[in-house]
PDB file of C-alpha atoms and ligand atoms in Angstrom:
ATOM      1  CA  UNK A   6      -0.556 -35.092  19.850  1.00  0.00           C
ATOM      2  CA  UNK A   7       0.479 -31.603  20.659  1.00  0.00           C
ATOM      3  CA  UNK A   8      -0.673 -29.056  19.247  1.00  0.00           C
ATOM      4  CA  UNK A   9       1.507 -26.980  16.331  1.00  0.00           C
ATOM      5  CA  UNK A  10      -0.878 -24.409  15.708  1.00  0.00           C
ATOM      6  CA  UNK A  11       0.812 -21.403  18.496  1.00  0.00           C
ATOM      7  CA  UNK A  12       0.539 -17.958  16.995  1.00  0.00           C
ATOM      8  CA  UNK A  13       0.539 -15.011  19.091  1.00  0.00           C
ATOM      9  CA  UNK A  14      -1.414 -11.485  18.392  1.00  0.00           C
ATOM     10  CA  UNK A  15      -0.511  -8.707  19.235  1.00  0.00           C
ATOM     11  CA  UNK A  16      -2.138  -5.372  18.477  1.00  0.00           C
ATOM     12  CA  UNK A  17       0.528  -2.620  17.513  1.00  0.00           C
ATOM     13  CA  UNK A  18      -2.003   0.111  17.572  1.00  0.00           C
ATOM     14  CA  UNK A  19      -5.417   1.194  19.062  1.00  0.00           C
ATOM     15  CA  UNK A  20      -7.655   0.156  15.875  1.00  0.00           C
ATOM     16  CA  UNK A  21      -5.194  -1.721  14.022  1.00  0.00           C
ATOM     17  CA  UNK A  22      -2.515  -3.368  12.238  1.00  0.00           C
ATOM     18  CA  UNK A  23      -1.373  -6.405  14.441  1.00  0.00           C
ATOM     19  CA  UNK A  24       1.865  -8.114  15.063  1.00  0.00           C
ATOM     20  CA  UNK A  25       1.864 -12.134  14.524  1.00  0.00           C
ATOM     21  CA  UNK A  26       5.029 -14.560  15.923  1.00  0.00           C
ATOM     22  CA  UNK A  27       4.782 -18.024  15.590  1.00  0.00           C
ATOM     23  CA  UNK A  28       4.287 -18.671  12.006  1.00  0.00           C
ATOM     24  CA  UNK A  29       7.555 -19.415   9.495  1.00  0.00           C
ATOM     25  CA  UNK A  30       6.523 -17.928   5.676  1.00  0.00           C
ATOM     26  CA  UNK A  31       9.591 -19.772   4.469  1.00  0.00           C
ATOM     27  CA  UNK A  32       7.520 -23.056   4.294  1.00  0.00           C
ATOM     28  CA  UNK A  33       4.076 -23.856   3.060  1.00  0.00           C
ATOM     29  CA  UNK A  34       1.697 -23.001   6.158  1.00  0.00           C
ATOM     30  CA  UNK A  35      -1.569 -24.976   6.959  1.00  0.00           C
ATOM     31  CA  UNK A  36      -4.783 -24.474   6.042  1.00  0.00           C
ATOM     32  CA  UNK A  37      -5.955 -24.168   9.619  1.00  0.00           C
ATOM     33  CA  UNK A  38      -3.327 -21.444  10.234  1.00  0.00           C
ATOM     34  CA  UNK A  39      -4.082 -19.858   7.079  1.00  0.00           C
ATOM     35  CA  UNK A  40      -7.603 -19.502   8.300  1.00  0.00           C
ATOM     36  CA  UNK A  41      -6.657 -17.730  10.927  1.00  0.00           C
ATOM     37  CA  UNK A  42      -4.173 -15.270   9.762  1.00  0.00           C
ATOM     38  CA  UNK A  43      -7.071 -14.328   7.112  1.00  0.00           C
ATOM     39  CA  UNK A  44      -9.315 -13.811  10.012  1.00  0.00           C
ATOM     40  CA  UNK A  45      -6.534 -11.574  11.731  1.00  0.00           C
ATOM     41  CA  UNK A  46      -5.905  -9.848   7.834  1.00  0.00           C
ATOM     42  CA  UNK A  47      -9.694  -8.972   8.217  1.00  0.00           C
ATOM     43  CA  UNK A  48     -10.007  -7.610  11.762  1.00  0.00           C
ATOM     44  CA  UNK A  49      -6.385  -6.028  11.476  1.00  0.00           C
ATOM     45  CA  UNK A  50      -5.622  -5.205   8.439  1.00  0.00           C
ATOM     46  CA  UNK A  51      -2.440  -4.568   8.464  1.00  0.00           C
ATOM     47  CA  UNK A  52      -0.028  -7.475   9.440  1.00  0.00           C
ATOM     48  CA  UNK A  53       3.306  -7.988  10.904  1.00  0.00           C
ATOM     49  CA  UNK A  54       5.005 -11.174  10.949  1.00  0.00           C
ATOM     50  CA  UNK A  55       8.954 -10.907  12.262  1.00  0.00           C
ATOM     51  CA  UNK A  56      11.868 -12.289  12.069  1.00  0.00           C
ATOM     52  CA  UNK A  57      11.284 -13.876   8.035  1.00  0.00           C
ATOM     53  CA  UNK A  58      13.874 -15.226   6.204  1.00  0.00           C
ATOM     54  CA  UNK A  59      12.635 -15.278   3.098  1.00  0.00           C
ATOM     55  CA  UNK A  60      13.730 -15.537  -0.900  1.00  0.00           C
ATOM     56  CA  UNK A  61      11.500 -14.093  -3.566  1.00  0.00           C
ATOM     57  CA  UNK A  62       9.724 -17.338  -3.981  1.00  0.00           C
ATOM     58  CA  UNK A  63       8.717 -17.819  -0.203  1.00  0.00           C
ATOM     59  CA  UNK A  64       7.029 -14.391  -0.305  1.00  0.00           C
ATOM     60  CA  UNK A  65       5.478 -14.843  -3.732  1.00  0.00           C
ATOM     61  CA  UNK A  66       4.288 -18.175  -2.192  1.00  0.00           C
ATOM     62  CA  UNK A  67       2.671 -15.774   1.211  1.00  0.00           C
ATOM     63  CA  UNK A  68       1.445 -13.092  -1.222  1.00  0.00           C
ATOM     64  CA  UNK A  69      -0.721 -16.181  -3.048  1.00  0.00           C
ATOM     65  CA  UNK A  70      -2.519 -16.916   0.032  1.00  0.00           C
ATOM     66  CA  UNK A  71      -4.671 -13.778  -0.347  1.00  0.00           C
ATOM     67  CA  UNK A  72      -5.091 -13.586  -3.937  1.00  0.00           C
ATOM     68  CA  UNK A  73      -3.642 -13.607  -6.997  1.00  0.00           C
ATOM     69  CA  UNK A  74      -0.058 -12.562  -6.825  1.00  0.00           C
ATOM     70  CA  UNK A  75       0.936  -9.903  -9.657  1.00  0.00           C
ATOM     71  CA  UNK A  76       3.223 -11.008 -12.792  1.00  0.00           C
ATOM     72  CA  UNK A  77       4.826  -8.255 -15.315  1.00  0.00           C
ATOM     73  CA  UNK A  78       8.401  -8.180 -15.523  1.00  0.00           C
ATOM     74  CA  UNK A  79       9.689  -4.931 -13.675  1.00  0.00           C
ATOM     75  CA  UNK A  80      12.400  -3.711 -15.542  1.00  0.00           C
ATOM     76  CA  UNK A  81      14.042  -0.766 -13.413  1.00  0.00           C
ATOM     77  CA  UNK A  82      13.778  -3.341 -10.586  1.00  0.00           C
ATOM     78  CA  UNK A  83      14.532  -7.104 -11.702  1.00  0.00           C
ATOM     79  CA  UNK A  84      17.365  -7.032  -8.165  1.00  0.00           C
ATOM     80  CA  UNK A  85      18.039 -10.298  -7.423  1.00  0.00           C
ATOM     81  CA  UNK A  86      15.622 -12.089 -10.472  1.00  0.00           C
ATOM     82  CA  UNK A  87      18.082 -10.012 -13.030  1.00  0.00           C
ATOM     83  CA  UNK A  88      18.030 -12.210 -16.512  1.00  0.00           C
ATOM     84  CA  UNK A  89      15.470 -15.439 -15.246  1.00  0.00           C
ATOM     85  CA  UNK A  90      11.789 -15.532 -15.688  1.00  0.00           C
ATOM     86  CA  UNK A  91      10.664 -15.014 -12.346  1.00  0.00           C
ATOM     87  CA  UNK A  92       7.676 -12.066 -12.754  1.00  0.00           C
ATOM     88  CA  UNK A  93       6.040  -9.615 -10.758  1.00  0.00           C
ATOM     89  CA  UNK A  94       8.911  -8.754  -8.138  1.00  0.00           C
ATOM     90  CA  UNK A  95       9.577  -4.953  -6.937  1.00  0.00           C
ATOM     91  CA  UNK A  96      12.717  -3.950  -4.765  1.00  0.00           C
ATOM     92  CA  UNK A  97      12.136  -0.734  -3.336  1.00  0.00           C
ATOM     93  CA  UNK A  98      15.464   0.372  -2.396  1.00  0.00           C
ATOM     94  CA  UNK A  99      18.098   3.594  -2.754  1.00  0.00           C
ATOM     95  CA  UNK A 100      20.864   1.088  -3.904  1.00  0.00           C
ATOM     96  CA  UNK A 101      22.420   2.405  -6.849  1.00  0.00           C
ATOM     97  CA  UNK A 102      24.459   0.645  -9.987  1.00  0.00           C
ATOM     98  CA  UNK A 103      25.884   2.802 -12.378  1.00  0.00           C
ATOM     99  CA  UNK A 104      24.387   6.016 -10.666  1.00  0.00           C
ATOM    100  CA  UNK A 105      21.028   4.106 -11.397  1.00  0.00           C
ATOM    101  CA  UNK A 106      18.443   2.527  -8.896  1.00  0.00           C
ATOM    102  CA  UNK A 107      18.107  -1.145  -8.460  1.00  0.00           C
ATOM    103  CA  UNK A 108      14.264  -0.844  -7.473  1.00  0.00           C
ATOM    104  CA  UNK A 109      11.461   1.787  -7.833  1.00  0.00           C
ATOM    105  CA  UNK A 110      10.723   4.417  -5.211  1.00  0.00           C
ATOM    106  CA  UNK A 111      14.001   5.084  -4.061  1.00  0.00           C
ATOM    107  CA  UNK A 112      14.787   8.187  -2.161  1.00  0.00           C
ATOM    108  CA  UNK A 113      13.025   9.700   0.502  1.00  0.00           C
ATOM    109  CA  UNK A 114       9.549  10.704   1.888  1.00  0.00           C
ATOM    110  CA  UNK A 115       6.523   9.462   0.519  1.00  0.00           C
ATOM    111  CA  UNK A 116       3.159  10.910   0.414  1.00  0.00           C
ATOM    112  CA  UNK A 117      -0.102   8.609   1.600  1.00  0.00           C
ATOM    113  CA  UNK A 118      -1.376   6.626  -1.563  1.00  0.00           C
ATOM    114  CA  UNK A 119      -2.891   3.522  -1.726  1.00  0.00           C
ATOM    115  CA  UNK A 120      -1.319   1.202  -3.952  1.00  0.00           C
ATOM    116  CA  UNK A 121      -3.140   0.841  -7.900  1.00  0.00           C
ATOM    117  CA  UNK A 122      -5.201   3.700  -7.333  1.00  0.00           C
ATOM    118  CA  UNK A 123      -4.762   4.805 -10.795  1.00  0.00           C
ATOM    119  CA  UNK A 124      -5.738   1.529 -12.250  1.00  0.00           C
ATOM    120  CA  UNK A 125      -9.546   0.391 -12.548  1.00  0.00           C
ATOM    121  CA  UNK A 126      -8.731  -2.565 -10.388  1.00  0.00           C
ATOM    122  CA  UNK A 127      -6.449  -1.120  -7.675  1.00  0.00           C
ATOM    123  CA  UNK A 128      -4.361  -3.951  -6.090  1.00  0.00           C
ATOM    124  CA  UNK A 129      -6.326  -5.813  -3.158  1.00  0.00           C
ATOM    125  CA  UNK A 130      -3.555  -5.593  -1.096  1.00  0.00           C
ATOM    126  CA  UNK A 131       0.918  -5.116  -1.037  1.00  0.00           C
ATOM    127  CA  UNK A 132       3.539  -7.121   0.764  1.00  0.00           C
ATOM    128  CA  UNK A 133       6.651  -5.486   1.581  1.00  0.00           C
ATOM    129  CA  UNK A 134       9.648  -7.558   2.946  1.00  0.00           C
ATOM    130  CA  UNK A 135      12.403  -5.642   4.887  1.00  0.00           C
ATOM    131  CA  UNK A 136      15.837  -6.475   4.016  1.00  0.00           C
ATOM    132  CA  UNK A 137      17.556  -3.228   4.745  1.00  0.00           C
ATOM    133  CA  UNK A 138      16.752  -0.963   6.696  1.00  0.00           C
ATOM    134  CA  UNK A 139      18.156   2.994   7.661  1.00  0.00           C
ATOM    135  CA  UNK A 140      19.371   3.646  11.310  1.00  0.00           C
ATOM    136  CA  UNK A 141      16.256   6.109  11.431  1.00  0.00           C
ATOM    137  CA  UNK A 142      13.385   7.445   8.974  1.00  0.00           C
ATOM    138  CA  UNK A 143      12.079   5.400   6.473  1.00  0.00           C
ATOM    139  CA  UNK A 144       8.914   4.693   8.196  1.00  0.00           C
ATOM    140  CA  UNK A 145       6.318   3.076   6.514  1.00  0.00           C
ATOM    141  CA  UNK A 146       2.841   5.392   8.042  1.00  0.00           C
ATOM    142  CA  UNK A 147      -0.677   3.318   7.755  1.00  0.00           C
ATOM    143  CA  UNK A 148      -3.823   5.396   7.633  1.00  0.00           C
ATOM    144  CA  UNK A 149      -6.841   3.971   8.215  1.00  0.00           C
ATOM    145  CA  UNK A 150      -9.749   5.097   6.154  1.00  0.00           C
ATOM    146  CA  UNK A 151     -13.112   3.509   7.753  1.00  0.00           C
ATOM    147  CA  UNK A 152     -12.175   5.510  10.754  1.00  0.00           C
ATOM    148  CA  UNK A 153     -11.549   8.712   8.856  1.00  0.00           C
ATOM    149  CA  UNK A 154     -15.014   8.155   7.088  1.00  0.00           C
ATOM    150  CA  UNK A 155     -16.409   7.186  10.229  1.00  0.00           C
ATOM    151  CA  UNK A 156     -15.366  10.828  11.810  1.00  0.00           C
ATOM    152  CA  UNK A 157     -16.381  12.858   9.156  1.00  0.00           C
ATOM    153  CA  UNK A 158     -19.038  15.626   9.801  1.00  0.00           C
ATOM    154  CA  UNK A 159     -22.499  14.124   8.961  1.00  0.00           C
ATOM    155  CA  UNK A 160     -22.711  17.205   6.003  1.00  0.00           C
ATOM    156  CA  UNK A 161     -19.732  16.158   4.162  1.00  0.00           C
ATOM    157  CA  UNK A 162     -20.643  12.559   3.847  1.00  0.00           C
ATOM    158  CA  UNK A 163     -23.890  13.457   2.431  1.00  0.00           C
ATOM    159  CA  UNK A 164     -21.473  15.914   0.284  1.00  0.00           C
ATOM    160  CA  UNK A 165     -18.988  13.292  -0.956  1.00  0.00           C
ATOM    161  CA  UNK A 166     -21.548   9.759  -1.285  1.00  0.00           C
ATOM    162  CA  UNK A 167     -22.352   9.758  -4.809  1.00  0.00           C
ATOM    163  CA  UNK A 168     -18.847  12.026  -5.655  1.00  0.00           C
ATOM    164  CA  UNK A 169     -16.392  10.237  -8.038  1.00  0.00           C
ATOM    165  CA  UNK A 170     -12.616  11.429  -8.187  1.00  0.00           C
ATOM    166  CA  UNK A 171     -10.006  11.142 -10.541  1.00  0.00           C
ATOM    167  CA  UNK A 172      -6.474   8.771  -9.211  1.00  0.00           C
ATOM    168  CA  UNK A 173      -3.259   9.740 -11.987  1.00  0.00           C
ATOM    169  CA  UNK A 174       0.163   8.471 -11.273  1.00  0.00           C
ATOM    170  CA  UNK A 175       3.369   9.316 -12.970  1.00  0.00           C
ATOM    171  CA  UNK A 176       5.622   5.901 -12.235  1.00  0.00           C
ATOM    172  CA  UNK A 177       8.033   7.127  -9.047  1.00  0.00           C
ATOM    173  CA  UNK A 178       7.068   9.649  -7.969  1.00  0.00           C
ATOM    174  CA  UNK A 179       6.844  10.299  -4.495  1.00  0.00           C
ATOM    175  CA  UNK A 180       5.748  13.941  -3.829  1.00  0.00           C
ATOM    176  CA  UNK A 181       2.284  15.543  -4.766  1.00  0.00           C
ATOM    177  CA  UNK A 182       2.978  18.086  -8.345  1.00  0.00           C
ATOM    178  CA  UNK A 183       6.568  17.158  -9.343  1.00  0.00           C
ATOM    179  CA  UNK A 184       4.942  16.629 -12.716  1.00  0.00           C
ATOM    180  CA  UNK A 185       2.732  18.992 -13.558  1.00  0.00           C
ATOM    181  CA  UNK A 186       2.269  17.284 -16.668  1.00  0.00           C
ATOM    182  CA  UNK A 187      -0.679  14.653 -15.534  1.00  0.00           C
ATOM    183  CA  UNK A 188      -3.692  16.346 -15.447  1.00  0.00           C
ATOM    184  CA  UNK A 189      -3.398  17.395 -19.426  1.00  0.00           C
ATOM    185  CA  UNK A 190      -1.322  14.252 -20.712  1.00  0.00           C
ATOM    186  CA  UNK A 191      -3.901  11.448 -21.023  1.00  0.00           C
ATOM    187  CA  UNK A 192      -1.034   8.773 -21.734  1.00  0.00           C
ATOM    188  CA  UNK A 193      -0.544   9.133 -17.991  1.00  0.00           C
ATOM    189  CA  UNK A 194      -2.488   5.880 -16.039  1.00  0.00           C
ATOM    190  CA  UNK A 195      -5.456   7.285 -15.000  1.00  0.00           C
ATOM    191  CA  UNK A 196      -8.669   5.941 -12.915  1.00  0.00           C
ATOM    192  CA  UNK A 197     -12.093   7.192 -11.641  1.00  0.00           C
ATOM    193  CA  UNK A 198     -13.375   6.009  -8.452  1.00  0.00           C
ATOM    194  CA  UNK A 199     -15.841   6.556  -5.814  1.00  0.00           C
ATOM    195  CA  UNK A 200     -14.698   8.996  -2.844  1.00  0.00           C
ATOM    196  CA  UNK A 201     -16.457   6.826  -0.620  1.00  0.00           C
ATOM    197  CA  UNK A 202     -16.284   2.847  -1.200  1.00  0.00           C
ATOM    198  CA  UNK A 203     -17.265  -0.322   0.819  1.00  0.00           C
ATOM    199  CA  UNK A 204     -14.980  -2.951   1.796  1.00  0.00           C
ATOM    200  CA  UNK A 205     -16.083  -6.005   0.252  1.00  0.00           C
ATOM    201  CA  UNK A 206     -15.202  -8.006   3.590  1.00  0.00           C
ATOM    202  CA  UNK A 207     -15.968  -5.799   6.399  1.00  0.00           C
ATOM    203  CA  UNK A 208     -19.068  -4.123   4.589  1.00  0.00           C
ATOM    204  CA  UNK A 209     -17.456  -0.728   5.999  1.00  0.00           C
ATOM    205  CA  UNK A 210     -17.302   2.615   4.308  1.00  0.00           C
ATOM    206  CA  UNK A 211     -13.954   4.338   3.840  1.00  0.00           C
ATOM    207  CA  UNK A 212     -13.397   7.085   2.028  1.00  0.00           C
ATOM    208  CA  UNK A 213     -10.756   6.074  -1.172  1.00  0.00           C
ATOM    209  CA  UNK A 214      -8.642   9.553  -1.827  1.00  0.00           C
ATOM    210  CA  UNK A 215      -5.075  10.316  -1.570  1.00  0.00           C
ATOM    211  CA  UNK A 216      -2.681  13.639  -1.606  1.00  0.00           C
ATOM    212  CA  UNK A 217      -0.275  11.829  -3.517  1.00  0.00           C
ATOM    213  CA  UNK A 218      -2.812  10.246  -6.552  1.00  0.00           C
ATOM    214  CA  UNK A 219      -6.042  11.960  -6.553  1.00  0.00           C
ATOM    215  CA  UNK A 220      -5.773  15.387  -8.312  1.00  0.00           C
ATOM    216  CA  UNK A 221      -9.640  16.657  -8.845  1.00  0.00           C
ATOM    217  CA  UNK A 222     -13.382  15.549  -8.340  1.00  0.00           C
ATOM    218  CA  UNK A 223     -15.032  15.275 -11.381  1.00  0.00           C
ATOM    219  CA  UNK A 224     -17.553  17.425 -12.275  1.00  0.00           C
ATOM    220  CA  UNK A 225     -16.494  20.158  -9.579  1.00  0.00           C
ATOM    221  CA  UNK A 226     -14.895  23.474 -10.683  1.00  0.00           C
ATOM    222  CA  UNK A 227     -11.247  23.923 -10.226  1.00  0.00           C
ATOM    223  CA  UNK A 228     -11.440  25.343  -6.866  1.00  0.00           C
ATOM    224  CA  UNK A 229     -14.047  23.442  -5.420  1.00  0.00           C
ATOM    225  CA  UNK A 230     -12.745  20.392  -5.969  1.00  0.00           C
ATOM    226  CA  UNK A 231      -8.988  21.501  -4.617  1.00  0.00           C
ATOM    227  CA  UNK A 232     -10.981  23.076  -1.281  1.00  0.00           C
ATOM    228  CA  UNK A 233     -12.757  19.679  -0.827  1.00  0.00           C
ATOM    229  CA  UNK A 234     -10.002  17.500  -1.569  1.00  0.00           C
ATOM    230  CA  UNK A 235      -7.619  19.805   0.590  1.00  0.00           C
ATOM    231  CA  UNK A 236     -10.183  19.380   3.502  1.00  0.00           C
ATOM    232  CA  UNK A 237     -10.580  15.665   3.412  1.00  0.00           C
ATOM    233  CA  UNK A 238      -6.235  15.165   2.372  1.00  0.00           C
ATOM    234  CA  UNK A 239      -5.617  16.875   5.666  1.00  0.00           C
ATOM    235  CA  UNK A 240      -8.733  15.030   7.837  1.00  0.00           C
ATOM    236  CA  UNK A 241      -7.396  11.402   6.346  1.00  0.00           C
ATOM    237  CA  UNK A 242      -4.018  12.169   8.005  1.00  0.00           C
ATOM    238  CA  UNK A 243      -4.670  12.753  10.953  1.00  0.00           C
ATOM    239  CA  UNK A 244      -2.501  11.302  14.011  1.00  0.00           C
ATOM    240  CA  UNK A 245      -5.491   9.436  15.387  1.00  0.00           C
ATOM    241  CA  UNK A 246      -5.818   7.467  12.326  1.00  0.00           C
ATOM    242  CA  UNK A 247      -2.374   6.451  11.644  1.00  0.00           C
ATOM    243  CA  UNK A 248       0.100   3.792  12.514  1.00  0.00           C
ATOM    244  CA  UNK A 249       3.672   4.280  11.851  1.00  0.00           C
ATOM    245  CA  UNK A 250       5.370   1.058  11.054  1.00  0.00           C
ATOM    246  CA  UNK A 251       9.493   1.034  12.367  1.00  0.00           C
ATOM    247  CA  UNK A 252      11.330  -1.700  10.037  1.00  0.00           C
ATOM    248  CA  UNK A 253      13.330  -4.151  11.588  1.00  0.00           C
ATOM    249  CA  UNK A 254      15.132  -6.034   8.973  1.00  0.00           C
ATOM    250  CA  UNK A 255      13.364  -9.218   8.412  1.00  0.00           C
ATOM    251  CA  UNK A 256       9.825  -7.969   8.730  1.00  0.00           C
ATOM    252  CA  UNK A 257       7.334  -9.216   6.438  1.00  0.00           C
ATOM    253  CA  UNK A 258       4.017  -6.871   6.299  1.00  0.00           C
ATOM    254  CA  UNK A 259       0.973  -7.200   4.447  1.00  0.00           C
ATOM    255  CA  UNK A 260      -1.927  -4.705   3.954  1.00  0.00           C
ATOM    256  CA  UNK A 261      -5.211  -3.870   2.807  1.00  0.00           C
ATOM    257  CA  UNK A 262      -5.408  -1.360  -0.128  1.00  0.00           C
ATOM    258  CA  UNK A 263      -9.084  -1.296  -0.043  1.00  0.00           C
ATOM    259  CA  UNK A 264      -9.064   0.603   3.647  1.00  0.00           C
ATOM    260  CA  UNK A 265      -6.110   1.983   4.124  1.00  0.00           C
ATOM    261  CA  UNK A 266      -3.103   4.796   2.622  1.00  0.00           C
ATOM    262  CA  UNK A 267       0.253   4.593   3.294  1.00  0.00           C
ATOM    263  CA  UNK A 268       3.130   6.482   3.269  1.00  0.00           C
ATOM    264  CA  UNK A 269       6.892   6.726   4.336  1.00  0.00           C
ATOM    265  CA  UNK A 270       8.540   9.326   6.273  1.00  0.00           C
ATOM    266  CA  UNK A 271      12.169  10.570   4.854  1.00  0.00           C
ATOM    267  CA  UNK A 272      15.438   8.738   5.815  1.00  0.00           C
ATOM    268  CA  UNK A 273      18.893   9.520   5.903  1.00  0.00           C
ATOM    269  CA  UNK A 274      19.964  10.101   1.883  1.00  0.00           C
ATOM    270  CA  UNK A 275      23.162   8.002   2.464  1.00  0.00           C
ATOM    271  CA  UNK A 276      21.994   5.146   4.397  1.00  0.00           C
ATOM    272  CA  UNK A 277      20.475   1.740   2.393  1.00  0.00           C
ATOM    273  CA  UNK A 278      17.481   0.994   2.312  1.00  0.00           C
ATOM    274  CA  UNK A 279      16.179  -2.459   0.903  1.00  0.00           C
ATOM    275  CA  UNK A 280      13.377  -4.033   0.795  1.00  0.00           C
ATOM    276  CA  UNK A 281      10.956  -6.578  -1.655  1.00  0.00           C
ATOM    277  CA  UNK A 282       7.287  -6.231  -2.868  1.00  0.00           C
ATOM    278  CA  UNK A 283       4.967  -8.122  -4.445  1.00  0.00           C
ATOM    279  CA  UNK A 284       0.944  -6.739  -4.469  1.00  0.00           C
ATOM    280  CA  UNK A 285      -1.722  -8.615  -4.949  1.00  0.00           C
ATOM    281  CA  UNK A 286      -4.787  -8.403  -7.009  1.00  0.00           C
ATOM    282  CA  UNK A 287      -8.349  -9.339  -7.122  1.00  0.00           C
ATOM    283  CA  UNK A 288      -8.581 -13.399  -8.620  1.00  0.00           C
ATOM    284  CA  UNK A 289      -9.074 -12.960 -12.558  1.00  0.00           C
ATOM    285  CA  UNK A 290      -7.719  -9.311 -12.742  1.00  0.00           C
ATOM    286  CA  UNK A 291      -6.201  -9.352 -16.420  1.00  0.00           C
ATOM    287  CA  UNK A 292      -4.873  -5.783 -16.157  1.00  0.00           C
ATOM    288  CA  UNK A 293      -2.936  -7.212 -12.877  1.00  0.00           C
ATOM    289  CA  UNK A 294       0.688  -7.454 -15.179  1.00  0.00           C
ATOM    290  CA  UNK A 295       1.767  -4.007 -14.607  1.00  0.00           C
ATOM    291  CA  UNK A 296       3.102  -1.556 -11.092  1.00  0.00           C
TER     292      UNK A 296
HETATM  293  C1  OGA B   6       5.209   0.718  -1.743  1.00  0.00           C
HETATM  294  C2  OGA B   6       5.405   1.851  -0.824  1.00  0.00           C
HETATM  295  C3  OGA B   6       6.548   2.583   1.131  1.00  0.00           C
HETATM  296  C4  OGA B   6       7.866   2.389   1.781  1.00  0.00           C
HETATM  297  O1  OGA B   6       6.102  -0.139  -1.820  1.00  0.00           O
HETATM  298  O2  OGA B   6       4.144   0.676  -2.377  1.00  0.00           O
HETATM  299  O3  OGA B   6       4.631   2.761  -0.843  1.00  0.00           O
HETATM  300  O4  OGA B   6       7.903   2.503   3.005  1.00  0.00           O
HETATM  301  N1  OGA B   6       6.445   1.755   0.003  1.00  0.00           N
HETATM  302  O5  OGA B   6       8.858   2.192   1.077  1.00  0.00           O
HETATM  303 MN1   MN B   7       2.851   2.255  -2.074  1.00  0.00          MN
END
């Protein structure tokens, strides 16, 4: 009998993130095959697969295969589930109706973040499915955060182990301090967590901070806390740790939240730029309804 199981890896970076061909999301895959693309979601974790065609069901269907897929009705971004009762869908797009955007996260650069940070139970990990995508720009940048830890100097991880930091996020934004509201307005989503976590998987350290959510370390004054958080910002982006994902329409990506910050580099303002996510959260996560 011959043998349907033929996926290819390919590494699309030094330390991570991998490319996979052979494997069609727009049809219930395997459990053989499914075993193996968690194995490469483990050692990779970040991962490619090209050349999708997929509807919102086929990728809810791939984001159930590592956990349990996020509902909550989106409002600013129902795109193509407008009026039916399909949940949990996010377009991320610049398309405007009315002078208003289909999706969330519309317009250009990004800062690193890692997705839920300012919940108590971040999101395990985020699909994103590319549907259209700008001549140039608009590229998604991986970070990975083991290997930052990893390279710190041996006084700043004794420094930072038992350090807790607080995540806030005002819905869509996309730049550090456009609202300098949500460090005194509590009603803003808000989380404490650990500068340094393990990965439940790997067992690895990585450090868990981002420019774009984390504003201060708790119990540090002011200007302690922005000197440290400056210091370790500007380490966690460094070029060695980063892959920068190029879209080609049709891509289907999944990656780890619990290791890694992303970001996305600006694009041209009037060029589209379309594509679908749905994140996934930890099995039995109640407060998984919401962005
Ligand atoms: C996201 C996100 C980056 C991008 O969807 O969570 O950060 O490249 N997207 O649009
Ligand atoms: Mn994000």
């Amino acid at each position: 009998m011959a043998l349907l199981r033929e996926i290819a890896i390919e590494k699309l970076s030094s330390h991570f993130a991998a490319r996979i061909t052979g494997i069609d999301w727009s049809n219930p895959v395997d459990k053989n095959l499914l075993a193996d693309v968690h194995a490469a979601f483990a050692e990779y974790s970040v991962l490619c697969f090209p050349n999708q065609r997929l509807g919102s069901q086929d990728q809810q269907r791939f984001a159930a295969c590592f956990g349990q897929v996020d509902g909550g009705y989106r409002d600013r971004s129902n795109g193509d589930v407008k009026g039916s009762k399909k949940r949990g869908v996010m377009l991320v797009s610049n398309i405007r109706k009315n002078g208003k955007p289909i999706g969330s996260l519309p317009d250009g650069e990004m800062f690193f973040h890692s997705d839920g940070s300012h919940r108590n139970k971040p999101y395990r990990a985020t699909t994103l499915y590319g549907i259209k995508i700008p001549s140039a720009g608009g590229e998604t940048l991986f970070a990975d955060l083991r290997a930052a830890y990893d390279a710190l100097p041996e006084d700043i991880k004794d420094q930072i182990r038992h350090l807790k930091a607080r995540h806030i996020y005002d819905y869509g934004s996309t730049l550090r301090n456009q609202n300098q509201e949500i460090e005194t307005n509590s009603d803003y989503p808000n989380a404490l967590h650990p500068l340094v976590k393990t990965h439940p998987v790997s067992g690895r350290k990585t450090l868990y901070l981002s420019r774009l959510m984390t504003r201060y370390i708790d119990g540090f004054s002011r200007p302690e806390s922005d000197d440290l958080l400056e210091f370790l910002f500007n380490h966690a982006e460094k070029e060695e740790f980063i892959y920068s994902h190029k879209w080609t329409p049709d891509d289907l990506l999944i990656w780890d939240n619990r290791c890694l910050n992303h970001a996305r580099t600006d694009f041209p303002k009037e060029e589209t730029r379309l594509l679908r996510r749905y994140t996934v959260s930890e099995p039995g996560d109640e407060e998984a309804v919401d962005y």
